PDB file of C-alpha atoms in Angstrom:
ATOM      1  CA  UNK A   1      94.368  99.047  74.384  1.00 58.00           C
ATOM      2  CA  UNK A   2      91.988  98.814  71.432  1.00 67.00           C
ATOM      3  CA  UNK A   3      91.419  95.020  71.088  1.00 79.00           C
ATOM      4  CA  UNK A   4      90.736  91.831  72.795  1.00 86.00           C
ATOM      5  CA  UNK A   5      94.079  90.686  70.352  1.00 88.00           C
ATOM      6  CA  UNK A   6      96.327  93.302  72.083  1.00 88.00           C
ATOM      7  CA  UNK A   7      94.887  92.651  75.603  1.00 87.00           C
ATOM      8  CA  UNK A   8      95.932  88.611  74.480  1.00 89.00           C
ATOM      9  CA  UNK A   9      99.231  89.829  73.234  1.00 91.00           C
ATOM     10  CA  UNK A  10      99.837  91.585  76.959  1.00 90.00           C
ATOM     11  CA  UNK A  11      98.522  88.753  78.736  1.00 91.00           C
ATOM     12  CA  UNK A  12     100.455  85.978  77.442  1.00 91.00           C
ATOM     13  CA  UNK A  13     103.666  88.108  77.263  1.00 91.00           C
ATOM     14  CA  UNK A  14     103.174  89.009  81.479  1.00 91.00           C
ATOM     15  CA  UNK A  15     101.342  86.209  83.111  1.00 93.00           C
ATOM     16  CA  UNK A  16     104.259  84.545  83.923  1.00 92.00           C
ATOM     17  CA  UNK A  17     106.465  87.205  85.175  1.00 90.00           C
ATOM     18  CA  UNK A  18     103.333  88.388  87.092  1.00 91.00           C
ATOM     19  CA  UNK A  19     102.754  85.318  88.738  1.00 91.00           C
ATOM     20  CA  UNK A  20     106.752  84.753  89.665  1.00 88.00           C
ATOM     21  CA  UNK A  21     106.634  88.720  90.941  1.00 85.00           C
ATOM     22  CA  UNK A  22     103.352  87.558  93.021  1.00 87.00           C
ATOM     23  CA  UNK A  23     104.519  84.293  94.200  1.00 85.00           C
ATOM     24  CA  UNK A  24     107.650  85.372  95.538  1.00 82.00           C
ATOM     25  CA  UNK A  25     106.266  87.924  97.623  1.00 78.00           C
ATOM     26  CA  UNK A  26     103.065  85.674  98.730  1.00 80.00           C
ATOM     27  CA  UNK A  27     105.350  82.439  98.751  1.00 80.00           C
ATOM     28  CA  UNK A  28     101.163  80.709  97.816  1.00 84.00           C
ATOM     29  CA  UNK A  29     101.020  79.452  94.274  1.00 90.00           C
ATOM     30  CA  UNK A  30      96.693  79.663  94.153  1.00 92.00           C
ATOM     31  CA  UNK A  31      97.195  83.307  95.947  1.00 90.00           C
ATOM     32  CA  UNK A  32      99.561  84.825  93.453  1.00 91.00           C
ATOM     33  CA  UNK A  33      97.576  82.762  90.465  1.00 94.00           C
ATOM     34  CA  UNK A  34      94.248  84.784  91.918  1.00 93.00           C
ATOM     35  CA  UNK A  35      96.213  87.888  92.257  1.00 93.00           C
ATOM     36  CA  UNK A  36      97.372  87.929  88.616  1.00 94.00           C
ATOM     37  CA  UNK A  37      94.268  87.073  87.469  1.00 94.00           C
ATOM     38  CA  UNK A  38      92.373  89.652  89.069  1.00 93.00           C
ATOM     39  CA  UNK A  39      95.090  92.659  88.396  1.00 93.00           C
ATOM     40  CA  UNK A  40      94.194  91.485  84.428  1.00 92.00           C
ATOM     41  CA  UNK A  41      90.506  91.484  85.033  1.00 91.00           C
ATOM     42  CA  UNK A  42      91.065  94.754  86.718  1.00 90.00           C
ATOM     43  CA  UNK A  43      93.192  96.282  83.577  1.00 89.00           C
ATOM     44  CA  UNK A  44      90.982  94.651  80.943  1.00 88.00           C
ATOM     45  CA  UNK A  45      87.763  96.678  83.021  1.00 86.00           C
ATOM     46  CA  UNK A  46      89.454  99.558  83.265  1.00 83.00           C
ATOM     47  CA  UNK A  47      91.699  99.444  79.413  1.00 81.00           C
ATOM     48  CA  UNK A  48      89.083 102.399  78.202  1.00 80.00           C
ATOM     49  CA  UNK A  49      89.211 104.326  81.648  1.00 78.00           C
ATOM     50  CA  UNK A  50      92.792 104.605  81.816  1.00 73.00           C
ATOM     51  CA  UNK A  51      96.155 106.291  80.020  1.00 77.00           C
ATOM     52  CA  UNK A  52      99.082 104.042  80.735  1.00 78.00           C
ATOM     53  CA  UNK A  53     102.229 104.814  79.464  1.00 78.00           C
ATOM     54  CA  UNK A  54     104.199 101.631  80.625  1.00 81.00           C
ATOM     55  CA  UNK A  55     101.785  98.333  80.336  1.00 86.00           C
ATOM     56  CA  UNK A  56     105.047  96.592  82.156  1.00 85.00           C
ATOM     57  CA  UNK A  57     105.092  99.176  84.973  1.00 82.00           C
ATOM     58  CA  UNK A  58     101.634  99.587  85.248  1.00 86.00           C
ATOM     59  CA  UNK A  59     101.027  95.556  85.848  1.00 90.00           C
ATOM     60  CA  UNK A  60     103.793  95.003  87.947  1.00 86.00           C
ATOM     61  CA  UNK A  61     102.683  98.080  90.233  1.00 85.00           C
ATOM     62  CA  UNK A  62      98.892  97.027  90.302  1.00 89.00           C
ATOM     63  CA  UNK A  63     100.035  93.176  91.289  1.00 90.00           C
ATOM     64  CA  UNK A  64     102.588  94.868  94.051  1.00 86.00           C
ATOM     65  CA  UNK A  65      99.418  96.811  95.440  1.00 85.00           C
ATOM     66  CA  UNK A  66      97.406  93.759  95.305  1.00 89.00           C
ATOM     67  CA  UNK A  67      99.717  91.792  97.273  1.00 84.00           C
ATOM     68  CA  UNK A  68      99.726  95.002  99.999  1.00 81.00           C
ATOM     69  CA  UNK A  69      95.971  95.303 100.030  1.00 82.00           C
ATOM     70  CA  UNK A  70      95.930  91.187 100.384  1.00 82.00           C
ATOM     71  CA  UNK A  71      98.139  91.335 103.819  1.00 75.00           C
ATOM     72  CA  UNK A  72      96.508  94.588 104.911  1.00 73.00           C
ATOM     73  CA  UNK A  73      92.871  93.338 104.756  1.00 72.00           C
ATOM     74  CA  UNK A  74      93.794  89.286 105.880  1.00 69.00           C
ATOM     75  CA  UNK A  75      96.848  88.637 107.625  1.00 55.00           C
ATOM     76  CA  UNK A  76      96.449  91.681 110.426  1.00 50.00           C
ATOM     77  CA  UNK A  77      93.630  91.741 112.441  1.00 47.00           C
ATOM     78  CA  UNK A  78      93.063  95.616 113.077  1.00 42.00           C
ATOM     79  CA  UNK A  79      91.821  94.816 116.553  1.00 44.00           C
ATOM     80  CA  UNK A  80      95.391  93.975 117.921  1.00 41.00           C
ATOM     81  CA  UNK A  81      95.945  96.516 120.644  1.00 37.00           C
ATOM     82  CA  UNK A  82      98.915  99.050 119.597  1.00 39.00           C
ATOM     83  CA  UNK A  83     101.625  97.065 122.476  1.00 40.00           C
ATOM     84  CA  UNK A  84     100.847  93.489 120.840  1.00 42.00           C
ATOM     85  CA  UNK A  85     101.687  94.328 117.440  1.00 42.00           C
ATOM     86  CA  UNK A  86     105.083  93.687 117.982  1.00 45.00           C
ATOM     87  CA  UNK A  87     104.639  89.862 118.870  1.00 48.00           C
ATOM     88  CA  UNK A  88     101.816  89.837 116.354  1.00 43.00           C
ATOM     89  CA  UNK A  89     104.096  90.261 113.601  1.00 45.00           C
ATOM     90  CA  UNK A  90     106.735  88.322 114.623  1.00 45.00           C
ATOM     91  CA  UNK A  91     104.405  85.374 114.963  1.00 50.00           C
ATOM     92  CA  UNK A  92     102.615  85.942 111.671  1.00 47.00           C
ATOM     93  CA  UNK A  93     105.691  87.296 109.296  1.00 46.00           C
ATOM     94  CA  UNK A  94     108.343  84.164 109.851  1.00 44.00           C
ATOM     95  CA  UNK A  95     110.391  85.180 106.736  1.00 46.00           C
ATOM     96  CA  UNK A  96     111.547  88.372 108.482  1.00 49.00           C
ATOM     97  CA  UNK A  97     114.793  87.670 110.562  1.00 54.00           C
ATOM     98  CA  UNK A  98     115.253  88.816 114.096  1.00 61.00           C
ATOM     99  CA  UNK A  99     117.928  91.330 113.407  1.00 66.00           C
ATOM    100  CA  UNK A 100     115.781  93.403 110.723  1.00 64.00           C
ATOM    101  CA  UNK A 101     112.762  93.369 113.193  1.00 63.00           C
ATOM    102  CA  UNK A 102     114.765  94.810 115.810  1.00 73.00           C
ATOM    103  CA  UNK A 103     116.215  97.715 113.446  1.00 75.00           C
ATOM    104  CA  UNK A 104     112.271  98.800 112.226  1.00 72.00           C
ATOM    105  CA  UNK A 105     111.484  98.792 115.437  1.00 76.00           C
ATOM    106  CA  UNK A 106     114.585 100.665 117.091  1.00 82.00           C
ATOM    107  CA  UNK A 107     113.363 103.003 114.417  1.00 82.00           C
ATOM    108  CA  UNK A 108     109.932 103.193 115.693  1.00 82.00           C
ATOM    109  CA  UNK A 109     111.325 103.407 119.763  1.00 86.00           C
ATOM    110  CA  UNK A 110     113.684 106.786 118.721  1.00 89.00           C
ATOM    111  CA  UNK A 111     110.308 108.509 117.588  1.00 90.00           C
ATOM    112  CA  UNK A 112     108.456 110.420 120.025  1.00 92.00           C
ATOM    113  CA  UNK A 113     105.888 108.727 122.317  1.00 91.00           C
ATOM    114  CA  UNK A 114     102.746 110.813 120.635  1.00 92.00           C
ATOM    115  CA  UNK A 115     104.674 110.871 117.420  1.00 92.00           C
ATOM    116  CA  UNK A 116     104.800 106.731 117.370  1.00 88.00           C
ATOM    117  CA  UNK A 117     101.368 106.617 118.532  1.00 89.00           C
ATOM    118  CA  UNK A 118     100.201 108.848 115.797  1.00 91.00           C
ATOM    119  CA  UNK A 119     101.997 107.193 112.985  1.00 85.00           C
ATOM    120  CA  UNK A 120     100.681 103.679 114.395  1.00 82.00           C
ATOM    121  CA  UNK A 121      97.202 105.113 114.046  1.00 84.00           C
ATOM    122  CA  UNK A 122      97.490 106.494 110.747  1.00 83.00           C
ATOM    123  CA  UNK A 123      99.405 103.470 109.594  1.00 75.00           C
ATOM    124  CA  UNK A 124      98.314 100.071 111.590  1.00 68.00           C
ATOM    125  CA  UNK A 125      94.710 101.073 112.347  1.00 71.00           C
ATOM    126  CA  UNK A 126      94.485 102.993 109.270  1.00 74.00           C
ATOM    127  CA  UNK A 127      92.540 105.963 110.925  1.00 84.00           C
ATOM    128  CA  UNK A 128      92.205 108.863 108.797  1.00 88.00           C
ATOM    129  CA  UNK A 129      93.539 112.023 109.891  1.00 92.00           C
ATOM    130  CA  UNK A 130      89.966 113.484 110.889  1.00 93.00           C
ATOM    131  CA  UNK A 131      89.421 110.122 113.127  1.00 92.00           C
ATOM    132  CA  UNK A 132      92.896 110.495 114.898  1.00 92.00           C
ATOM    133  CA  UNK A 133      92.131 113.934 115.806  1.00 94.00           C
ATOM    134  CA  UNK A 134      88.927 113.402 117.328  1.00 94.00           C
ATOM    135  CA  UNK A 135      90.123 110.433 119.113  1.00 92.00           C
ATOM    136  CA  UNK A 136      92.991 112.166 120.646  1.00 93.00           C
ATOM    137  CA  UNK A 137      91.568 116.008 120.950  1.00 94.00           C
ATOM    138  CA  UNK A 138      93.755 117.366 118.970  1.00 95.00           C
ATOM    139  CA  UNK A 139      93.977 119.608 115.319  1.00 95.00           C
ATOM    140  CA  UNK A 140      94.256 118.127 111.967  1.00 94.00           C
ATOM    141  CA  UNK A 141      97.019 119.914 111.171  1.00 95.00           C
ATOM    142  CA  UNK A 142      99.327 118.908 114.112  1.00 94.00           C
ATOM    143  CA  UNK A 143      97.941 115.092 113.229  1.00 94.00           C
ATOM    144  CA  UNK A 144      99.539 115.905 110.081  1.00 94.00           C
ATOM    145  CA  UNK A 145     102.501 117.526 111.249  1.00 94.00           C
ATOM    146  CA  UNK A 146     103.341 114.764 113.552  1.00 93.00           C
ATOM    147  CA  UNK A 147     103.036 112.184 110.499  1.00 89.00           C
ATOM    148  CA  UNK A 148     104.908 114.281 108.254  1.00 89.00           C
ATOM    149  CA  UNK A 149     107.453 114.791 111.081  1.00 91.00           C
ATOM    150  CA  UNK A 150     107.393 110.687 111.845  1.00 88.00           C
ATOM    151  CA  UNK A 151     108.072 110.063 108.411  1.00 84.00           C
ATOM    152  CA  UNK A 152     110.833 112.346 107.959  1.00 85.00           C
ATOM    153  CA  UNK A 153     112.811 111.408 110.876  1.00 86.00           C
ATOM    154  CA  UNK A 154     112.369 107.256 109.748  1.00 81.00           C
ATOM    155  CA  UNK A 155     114.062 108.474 106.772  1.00 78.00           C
ATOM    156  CA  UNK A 156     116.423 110.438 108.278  1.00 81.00           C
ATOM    157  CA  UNK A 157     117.817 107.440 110.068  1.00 79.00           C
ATOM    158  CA  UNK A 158     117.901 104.835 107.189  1.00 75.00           C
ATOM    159  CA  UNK A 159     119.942 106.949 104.613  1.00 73.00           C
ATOM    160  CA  UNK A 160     123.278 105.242 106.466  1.00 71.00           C
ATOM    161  CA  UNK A 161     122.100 101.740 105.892  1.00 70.00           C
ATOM    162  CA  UNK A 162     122.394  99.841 103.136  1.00 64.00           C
ATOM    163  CA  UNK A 163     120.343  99.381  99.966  1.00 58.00           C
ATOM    164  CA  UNK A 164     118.941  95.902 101.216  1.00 54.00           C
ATOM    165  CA  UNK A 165     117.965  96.602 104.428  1.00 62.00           C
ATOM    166  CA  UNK A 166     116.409  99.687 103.524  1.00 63.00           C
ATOM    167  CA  UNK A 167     114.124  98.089 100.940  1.00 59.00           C
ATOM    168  CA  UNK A 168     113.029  95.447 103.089  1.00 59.00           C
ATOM    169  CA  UNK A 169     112.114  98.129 105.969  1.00 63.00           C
ATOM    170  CA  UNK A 170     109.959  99.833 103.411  1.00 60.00           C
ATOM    171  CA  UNK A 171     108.362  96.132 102.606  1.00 57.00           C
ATOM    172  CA  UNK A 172     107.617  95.910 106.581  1.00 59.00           C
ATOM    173  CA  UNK A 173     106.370  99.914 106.776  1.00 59.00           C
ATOM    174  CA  UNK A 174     104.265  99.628 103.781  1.00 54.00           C
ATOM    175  CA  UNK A 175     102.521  96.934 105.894  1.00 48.00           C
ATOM    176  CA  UNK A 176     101.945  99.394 108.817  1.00 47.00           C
TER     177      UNK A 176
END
């Protein structure tokens, strides 16, 4: 972007689309408004830093991460003991419906006891792999195997279900 014209041009041909995109995943009108603005302070900071191939994909990616990093860092209090987060989330997420709560975590029970404590460190606490190690005694590498192995079976059991459910498991495991 080479001028405060094109970066006009971009904003007034997205900020509307951005802000539905936002607002239906924050269902908060002044929320998604902030959001958008701030992904478009964001890409007007950064339009000399960055190569972006797809202005459309780019914004739509960087309001979608916005909205993650919103939930992660306001809506779950990292101090919620591992065996709470269950009725945490069903308290605090109301638009997810009993039946898809029970699949993810059905999902989460057919993993491994160290396996599902591992990923739920990695992914609720956000613990880096160093800090799970040390806090359980064991090697990086089997924290990492154990992820990579958690991971791989969740996927392993969603490839039967359909499109729908899958993507909104993703939208809850994104918020582990």
């Amino acid at each position: 972007m080479k001028s405060t014209t094109e970066f006009e041009e971009i904003y007034t041909g997205y900020w509307e689309k951005l802000y539905v995109f936002s607002f239906k995943m924050t269902q908060d009108r002044e929320l998604a408004q902030n959001i958008v603005q701030d992904v478009f302070i964001d890409f007007w900071e950064r339009r000399n830093e960055t190569k972006i191939l797809s202005v459309e994909s780019y914004l739509f990616r960087a309001v979608k991460n916005q909205v993650y990093k919103y939930y992660r860092n306001n809506r779950f209090d990292k101090s919620i003991p591992e065996e709470k987060f269950e009725n945490y989330l069903i308290e605090n997420i109301s638009s997810v419906d009993d039946e898809l709560l029970d699949k993810l975590y059905s999902l989460l029970d057919k993993l491994p006891e160290k396996r599902k404590e591992i990923l739920m460190m990695y992914k609720i606490q956000e613990m880096d792999i160093d800090q799970i190690a040390a806090q359980l005694n064991i090697s990086k590498q089997t924290v990492k195997n154990q992820i990579t192995s958690a991971l791989k079976q969740l996927r392993a059991e969603i490839k039967d279900m359909d499109f729908n459910t899958v993507m909104l498991l993703f939208f809850l495991l994104t918020f582990l």
